[in-house]
Amino acid sequence: MLRMPSCILKLTRVVLSHKPCALFILIFVFVSFAYHKLYWGLGEDPKSSGPTYGLSAEMSCAHYVPSPLDIAGGPSPSTGNVFFVETSEQTSPSYLFSCSVESAARTHPASRVVVLMRGLAKGNTSLPKHWAFSLLSCFPNVEIRPLDLKELFSGTPLAQWFLQPQRQQEPHFLHVLSDACRIVLMWKFGGIYLDTDFIVLKNLQNLTNALGIQDDDELNGAFLSFEAKHKFMELCIQDFVEDYNGWVWGHEGPELLTRVFKKWCSLGTIKSMSCKGVSALAQEVVYPIPWQNWKKLFEAVSALELQKLLKNTYAVHIWNKLSHGTKLEIPSQALLAQLYSQFCPATYAKMKQD
C-alpha cells in the first residue's frame, strides 16, 4: 500500500471543500505520485529488493528472449554452478561473451551461471549500462558479480603468489591470472568453468571431473568440470606455485594441466581416457575445431555438415585470441554464424539489429 505524504493529505482536505474541478487536480497529483513511486522505487532499501548486484533491464526481454524462455529440459536438481571469469578491467562485453553466457544459461536451466568480472566495483548496486548486461538479465539463472581476487585466493597457496608486486610486470599476467582463478574456483566450489569464448551446445553436468584434449598431446583448461576439493585440482594449485613461470605462454595453463595429468596417470603421452576418476575428453567433445583450424569457423557449411561435425560435441571453443579480428557476416552460412543463431538466439538478434 502506497502512503501519501502529508502535503498531499492537506491538499485533499482543501479540495474536498471546493468544486469538482479541484478533484481533478487531486487525482492528477495522486496518480503522478503513484507512478513516480512505482517506477523509480523511491525510498526502498536496496538490500530488501534483491541481490547486491542488480542486473540492468533496459532491453525488452520479450523482444530478445523467446517466451517462455527456451531453457527447458535440463537436469534437476543441478549439481553445481557454471562459472565465467573476466580478469581484465573491461565492462563492455562482446557479442561472443554474451553468447557464451546465454548459451550456458539456456543449456543449464537448473544451474546458477555465475559471471565474475574484475572491472565491477565491489559493493555497487547496479551494473554499467550496456546491452549485454540488459540482455543477460532476462535469464533468471544468470548472476553477474565483482571478482574479488584476494578473497578468491585466500586460504590457498595462490594468496601469497598474487601479492608479489612483480606479477603485474609479467607479459602474460592477465592470462596467468585467469589460469589461477579457474583452478581455485574448481577446488573451492566445484562445478563447471568455461572461458568466455565458448558456445555451449548441450548440458555439461554429466561431464564430471573432466577436462578436454585440445590436440595430440596437450590438455586445455578453457573447460573444466570438477567436484569441490578434488585432489587433482589441489595438485594443479601446488604445481602452479612450485613450478611457476609467468614469462612462458601457457606454462600455467594447458602445460600445467598436461603436466599434472601425466603425473596423475603415469603417462608419457596424452590420450582420451579416464584415470583415477579424472577424464581426458576426446577432442571432439569441447574442442571440435582445433586451434590450428580456427578459420573454419568463418567458412560456410551446410546444415547437414554442421550436424555431422558436432554430433558428439557439447561445446565449441572459438579461440578468440586468434579469431577476434576476423569479420563475421550476419546472417550467413558461416559455421560460427550458425552457432550464434541456434545456441544464443537473443545475442544473434542483437547482432542482426546492429
Short mmCIF file of C-alpha atoms in Angstrom, two decimals, residues 24 31 122 131 173 178 184 200 330:
data_model
loop_
_atom_site.label_atom_id
_atom_site.label_comp_id
_atom_site.label_asym_id
_atom_site.label_seq_id
_atom_site.Cartn_x
_atom_site.Cartn_y
_atom_site.Cartn_z
CA PHE A 24 -9.36 16.56 -10.99
CA VAL A 31 -1.57 9.42 -9.96
CA LYS A 122 32.58 -4.32 -5.10
CA TRP A 131 23.20 -4.01 -23.89
CA PHE A 173 49.75 -11.68 -16.44
CA SER A 178 42.72 -16.37 -15.42
CA VAL A 184 40.91 -22.15 -7.44
CA VAL A 200 27.60 -24.30 -25.30
CA ILE A 330 25.44 -11.83 -40.15
#
